mmCIF file of C-alpha atoms and ligand atoms in Angstrom:
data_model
loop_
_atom_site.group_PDB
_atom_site.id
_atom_site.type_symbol
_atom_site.label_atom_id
_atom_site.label_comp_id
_atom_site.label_asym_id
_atom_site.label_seq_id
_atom_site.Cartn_x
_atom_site.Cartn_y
_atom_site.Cartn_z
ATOM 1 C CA UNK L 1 50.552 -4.491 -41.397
ATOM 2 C CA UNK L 2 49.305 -4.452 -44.842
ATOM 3 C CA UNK L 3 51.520 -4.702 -48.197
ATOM 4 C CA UNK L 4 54.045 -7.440 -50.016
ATOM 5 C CA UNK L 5 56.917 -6.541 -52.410
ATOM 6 C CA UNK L 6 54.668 -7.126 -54.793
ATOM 7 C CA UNK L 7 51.237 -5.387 -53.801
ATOM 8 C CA UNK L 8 53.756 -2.506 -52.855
ATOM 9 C CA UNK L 9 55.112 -2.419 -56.058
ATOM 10 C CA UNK L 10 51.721 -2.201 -57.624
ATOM 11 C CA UNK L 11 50.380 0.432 -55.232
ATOM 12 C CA UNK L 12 53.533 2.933 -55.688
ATOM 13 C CA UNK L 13 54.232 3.053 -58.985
ATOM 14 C CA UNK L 14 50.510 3.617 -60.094
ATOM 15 C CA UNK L 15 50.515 6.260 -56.939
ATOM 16 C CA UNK L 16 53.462 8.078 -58.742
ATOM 17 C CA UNK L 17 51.992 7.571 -62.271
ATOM 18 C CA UNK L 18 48.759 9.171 -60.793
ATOM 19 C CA UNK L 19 50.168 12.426 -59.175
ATOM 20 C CA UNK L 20 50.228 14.551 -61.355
ATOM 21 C CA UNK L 21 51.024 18.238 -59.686
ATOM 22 C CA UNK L 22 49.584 16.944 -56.036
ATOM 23 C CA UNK L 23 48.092 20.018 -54.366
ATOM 24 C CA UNK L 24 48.939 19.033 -50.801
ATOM 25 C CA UNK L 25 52.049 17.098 -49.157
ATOM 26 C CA UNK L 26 51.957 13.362 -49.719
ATOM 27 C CA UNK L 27 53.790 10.983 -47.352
ATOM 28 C CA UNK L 28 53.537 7.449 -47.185
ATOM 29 C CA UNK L 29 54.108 5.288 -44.230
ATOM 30 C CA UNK L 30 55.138 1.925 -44.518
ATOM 31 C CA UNK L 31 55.849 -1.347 -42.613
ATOM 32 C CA UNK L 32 59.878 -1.005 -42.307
ATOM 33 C CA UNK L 33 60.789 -4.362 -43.475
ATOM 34 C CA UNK L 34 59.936 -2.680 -47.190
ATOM 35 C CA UNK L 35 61.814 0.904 -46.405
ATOM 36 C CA UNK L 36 64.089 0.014 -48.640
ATOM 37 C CA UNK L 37 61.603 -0.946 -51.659
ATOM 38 C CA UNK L 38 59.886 2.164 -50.562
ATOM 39 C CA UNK L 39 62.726 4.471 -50.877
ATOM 40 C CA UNK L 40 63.788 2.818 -54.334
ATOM 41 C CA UNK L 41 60.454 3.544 -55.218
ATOM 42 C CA UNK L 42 59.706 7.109 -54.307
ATOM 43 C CA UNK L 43 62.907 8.608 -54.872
ATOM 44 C CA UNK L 44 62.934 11.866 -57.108
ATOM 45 C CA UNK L 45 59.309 11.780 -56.425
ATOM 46 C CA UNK L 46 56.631 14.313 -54.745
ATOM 47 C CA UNK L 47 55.530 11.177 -52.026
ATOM 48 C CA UNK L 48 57.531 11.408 -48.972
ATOM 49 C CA UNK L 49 58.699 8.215 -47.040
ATOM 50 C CA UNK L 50 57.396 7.516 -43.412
ATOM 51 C CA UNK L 51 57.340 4.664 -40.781
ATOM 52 C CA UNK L 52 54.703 3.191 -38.895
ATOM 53 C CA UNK L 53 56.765 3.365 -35.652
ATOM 54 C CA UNK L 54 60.109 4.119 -34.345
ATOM 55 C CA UNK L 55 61.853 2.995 -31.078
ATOM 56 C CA UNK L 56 61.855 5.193 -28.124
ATOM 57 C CA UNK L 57 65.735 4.141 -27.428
ATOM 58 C CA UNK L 58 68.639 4.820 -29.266
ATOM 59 C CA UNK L 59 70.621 1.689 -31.054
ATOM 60 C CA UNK L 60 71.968 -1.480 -28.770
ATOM 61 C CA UNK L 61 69.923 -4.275 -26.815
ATOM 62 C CA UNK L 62 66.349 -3.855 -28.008
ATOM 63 C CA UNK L 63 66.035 -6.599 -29.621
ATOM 64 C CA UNK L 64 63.218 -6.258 -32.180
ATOM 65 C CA UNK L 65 63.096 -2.424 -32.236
ATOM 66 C CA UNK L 66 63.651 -0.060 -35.274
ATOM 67 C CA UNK L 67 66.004 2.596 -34.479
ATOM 68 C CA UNK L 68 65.257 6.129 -36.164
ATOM 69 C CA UNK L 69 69.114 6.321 -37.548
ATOM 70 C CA UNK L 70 68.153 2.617 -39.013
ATOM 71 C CA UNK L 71 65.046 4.710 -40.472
ATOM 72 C CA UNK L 72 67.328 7.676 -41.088
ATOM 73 C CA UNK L 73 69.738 5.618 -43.660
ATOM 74 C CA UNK L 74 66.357 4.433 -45.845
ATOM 75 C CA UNK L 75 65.010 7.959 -46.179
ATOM 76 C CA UNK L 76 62.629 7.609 -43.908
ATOM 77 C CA UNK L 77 61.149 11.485 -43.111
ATOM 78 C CA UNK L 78 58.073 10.528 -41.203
ATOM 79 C CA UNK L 79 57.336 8.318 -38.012
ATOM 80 C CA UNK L 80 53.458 7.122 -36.747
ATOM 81 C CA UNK L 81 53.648 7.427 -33.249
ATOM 82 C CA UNK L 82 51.219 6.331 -31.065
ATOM 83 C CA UNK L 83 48.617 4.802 -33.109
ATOM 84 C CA UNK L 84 45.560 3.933 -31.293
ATOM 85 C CA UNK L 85 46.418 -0.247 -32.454
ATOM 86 C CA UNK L 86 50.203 0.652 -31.064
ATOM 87 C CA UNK L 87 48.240 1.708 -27.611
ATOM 88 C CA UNK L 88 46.104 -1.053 -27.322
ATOM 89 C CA UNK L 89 48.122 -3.782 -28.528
ATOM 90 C CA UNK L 90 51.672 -3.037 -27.646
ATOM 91 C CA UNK L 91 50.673 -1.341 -24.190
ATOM 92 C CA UNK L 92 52.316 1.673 -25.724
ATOM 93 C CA UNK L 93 51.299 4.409 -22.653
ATOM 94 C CA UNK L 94 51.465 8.248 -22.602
ATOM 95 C CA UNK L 95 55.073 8.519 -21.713
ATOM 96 C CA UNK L 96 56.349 5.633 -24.315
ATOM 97 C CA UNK L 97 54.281 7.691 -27.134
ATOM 98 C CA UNK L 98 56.511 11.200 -25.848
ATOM 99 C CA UNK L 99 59.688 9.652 -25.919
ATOM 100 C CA UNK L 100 59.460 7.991 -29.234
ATOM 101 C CA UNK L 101 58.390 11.468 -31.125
ATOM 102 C CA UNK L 102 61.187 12.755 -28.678
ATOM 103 C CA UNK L 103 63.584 10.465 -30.349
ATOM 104 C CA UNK L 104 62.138 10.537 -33.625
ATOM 105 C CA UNK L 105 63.238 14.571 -33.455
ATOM 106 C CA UNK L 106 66.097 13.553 -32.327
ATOM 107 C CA UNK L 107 66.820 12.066 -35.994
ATOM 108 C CA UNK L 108 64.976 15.188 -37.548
ATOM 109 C CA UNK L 109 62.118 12.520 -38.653
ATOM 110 C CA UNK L 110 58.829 14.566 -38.669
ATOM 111 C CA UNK L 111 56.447 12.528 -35.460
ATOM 112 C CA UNK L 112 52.946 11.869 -36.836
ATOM 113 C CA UNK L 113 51.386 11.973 -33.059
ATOM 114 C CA UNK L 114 48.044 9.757 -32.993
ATOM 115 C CA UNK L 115 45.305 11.362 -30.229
ATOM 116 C CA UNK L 116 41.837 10.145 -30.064
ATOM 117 C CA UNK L 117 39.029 8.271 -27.426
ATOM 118 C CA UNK L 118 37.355 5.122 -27.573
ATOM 119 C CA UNK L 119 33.812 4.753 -28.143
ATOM 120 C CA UNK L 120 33.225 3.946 -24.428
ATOM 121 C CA UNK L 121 35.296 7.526 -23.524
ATOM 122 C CA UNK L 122 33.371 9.677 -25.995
ATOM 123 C CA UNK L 123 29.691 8.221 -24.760
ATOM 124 C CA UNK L 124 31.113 8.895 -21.094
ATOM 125 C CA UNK L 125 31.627 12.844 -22.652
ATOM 126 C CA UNK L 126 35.701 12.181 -21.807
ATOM 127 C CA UNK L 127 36.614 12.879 -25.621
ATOM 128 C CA UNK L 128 38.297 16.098 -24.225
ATOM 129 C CA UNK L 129 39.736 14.852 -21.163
ATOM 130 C CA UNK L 130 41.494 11.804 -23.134
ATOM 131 C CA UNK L 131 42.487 13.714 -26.361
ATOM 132 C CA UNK L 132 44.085 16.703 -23.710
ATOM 133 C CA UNK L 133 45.653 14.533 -21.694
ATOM 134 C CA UNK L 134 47.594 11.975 -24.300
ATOM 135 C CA UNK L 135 49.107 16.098 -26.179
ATOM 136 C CA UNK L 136 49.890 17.015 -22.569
ATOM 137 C CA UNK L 137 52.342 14.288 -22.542
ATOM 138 C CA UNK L 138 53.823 15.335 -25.670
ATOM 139 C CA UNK L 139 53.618 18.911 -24.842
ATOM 140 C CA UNK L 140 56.123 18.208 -21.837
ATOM 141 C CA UNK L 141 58.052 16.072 -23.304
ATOM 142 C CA UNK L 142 58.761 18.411 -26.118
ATOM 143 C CA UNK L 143 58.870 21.979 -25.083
ATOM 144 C CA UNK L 144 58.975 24.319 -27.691
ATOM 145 C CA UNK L 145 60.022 21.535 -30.186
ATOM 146 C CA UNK L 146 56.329 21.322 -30.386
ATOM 147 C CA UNK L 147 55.612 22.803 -33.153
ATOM 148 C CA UNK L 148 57.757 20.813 -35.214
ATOM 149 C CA UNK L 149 54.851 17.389 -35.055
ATOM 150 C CA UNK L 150 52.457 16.125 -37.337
ATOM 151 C CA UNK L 151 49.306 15.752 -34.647
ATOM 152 C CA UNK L 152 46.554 13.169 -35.844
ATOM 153 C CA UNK L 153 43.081 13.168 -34.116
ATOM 154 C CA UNK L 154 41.823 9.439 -35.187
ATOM 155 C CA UNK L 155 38.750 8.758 -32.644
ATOM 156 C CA UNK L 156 39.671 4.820 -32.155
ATOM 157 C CA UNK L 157 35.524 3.725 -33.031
ATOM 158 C CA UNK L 158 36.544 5.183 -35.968
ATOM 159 C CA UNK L 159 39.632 3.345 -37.654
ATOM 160 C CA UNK L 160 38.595 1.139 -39.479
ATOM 161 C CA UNK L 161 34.998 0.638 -38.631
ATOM 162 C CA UNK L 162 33.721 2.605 -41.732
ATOM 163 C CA UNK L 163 32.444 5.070 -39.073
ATOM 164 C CA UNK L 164 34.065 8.495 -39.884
ATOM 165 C CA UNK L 165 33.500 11.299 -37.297
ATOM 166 C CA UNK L 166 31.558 13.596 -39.143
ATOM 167 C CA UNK L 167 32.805 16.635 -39.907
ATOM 168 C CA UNK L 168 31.024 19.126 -36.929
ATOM 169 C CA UNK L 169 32.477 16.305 -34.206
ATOM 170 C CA UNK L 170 35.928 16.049 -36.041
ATOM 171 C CA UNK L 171 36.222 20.009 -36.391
ATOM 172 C CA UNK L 172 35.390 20.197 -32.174
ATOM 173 C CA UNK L 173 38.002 18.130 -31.377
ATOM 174 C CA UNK L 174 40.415 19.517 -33.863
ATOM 175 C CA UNK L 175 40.019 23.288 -32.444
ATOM 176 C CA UNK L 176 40.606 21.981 -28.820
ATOM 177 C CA UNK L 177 43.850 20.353 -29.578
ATOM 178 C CA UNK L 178 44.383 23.875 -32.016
ATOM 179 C CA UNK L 179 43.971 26.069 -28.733
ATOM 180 C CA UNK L 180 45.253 23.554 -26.140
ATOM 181 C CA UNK L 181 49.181 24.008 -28.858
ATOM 182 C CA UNK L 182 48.413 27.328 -28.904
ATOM 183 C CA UNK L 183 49.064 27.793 -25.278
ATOM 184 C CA UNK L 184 52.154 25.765 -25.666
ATOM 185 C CA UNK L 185 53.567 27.362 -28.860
ATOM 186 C CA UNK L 186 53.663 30.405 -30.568
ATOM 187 C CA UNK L 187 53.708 28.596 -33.982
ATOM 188 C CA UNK L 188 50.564 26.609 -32.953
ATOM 189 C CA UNK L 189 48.783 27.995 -36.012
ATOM 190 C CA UNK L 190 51.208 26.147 -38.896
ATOM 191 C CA UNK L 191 51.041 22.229 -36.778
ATOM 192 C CA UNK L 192 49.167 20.133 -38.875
ATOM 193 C CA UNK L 193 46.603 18.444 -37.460
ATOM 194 C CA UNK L 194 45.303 15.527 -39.591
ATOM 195 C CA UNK L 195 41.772 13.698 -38.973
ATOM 196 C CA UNK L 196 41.621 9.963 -39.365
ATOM 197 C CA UNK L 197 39.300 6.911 -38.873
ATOM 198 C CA UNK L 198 37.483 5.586 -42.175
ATOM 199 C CA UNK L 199 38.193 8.818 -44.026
ATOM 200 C CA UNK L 200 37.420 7.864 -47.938
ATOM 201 C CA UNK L 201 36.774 9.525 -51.251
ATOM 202 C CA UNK L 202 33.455 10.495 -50.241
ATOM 203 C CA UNK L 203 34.307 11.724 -46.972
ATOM 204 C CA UNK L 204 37.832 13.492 -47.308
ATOM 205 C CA UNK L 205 36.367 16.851 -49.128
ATOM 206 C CA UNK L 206 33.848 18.165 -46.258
ATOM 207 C CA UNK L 207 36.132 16.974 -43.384
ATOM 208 C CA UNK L 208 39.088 18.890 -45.274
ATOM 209 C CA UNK L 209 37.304 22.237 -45.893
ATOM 210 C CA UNK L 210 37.439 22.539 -41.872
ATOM 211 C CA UNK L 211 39.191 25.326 -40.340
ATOM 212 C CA UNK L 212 41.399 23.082 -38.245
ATOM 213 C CA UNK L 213 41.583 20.178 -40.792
ATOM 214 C CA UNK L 214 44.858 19.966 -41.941
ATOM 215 C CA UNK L 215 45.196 16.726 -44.005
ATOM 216 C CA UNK L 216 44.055 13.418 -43.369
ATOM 217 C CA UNK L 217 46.032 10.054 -41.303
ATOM 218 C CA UNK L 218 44.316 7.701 -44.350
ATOM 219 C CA UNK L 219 44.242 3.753 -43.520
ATOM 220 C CA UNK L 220 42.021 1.348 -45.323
ATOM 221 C CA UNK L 221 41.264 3.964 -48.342
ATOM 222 C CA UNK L 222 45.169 4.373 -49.055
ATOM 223 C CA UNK L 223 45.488 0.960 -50.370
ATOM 224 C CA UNK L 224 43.096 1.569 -53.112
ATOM 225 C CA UNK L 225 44.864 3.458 -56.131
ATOM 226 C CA UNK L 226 41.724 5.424 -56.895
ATOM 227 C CA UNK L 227 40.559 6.070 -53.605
ATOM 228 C CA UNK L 228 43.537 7.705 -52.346
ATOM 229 C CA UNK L 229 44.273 9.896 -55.411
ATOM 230 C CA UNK L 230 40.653 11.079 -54.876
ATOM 231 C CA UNK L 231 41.428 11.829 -51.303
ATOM 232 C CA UNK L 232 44.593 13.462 -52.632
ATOM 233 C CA UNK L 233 42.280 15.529 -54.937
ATOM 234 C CA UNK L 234 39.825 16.554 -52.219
ATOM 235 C CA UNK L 235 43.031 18.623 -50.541
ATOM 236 C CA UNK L 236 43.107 20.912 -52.969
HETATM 237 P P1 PGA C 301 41.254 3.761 -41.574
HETATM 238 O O1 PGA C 301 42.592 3.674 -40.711
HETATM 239 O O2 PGA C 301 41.392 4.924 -42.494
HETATM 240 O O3 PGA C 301 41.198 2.444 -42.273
HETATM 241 O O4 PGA C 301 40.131 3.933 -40.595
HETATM 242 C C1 PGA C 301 43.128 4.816 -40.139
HETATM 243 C C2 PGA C 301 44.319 4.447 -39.347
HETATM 244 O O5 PGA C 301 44.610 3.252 -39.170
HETATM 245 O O6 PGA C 301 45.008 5.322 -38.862
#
């Protein structure tokens, strides 16, 4: 919940005046009330336009919910679902999470699926258990349709905190989730799986050389112009 038509403005056209020849896909998800600055903004541009969340129902009586075709007619390619602060805030559970990347498909917007433990889970040792059980959801929800998420591993004591998972921890839970799609899809191998929670300039290149470190879910470090495009650099 972080921008203004103004601090957007800023922020996008000094992204697009930075990019030059970006060596990895670029999407940027924003608060919806500003899709339509952000699709003025991007368009004819290598930055791709996301959400931050999308309604698990179709349109009609939900009063307060974004629809995906609402998303749909603003460009919108991407969709945040379950985000940790979406979990913990909005009581968004397992199932809720499934059916919004469900519907999100539905729309042929790409579901960014947020996995990841608290700090209380991971000193318990139930990193595994928690990360396995929130894909299984999605998994069964999806069938074969799988393979066409985003997955995002953000360990909540992460986001946020300026406590990135360092790269050894990150890369563990990255090849479980690899091998637990794996068993669900035959295309397990090209799902991106992003890392996020505090990743930064300084952090982005070592957690990006890993094997099963796609790309990065960036917070706090995308609203800084020079942060970001150094992030952006690091994929290459
Ligand atoms: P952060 O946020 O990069 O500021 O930790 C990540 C997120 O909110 O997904």
């Amino acid at each position: 919940m972080n921008g203004s038509l103004s601090a957007n403005s800023q922020l996008l056209l000094s992204l697009r005046t930075g990019l030059v020849e970006p060596a990895c896909q670029i999407a940027v998800c924003i608060p919806a009330v500003y899709a339509y600055q952000g699709q003025t903004l991007l368009s004819n541009c290598p930055m791709a336009l996301g959400a931050q969340d999308i309604s698990a129902y179709d349109n009609g009586a939900y009063t307060g919910e974004i629809s995906g075709s609402m998303l749909k007619e603003f460009g919108v390619r991407y969709a945040i679902v379950g985000h940790s602060e979406r979990r913990q805030y909005h009581g968004e559970s397992d199932e809720t999470v499934a059916a919004k990347a469900k519907r999100a498909l539905s729309y042929d917007i790409t579901p960014i699926v947020c996995v990841g433990e608290t700090l209380a889970e991971r000193e318990a040792g139930q990193t595994g258990d928690v990360v396995s059980r929130q894909l299984a959801v999605v998994i069964a929800a999806l069938g074969e349709d799988i393979s066409k998420i985003v997955l995002a591993y953000e360990p909540v004591w992460a986001i946020g905190t300026g406590k990135t998972a360092t790269p050894m921890q990150a890369q563990q839970v990255h090849a479980m989730l690899r091998s637990q799609l794996k068993a669900a899809s035959d295309s397990a191998d090209s799902i991106q799986i992003l890392y996020g929670g505090s990743m930064n300039a300084v952090t982005a290149g070592e957690l990006l050389r890993q094997p099963d470190i796609d790309g990065g879910l960036v917070g706090g470090a995308s609203l800084k112009l020079l942060d970001f495009l150094a992030i952006i650099a690091a994929c290459a």
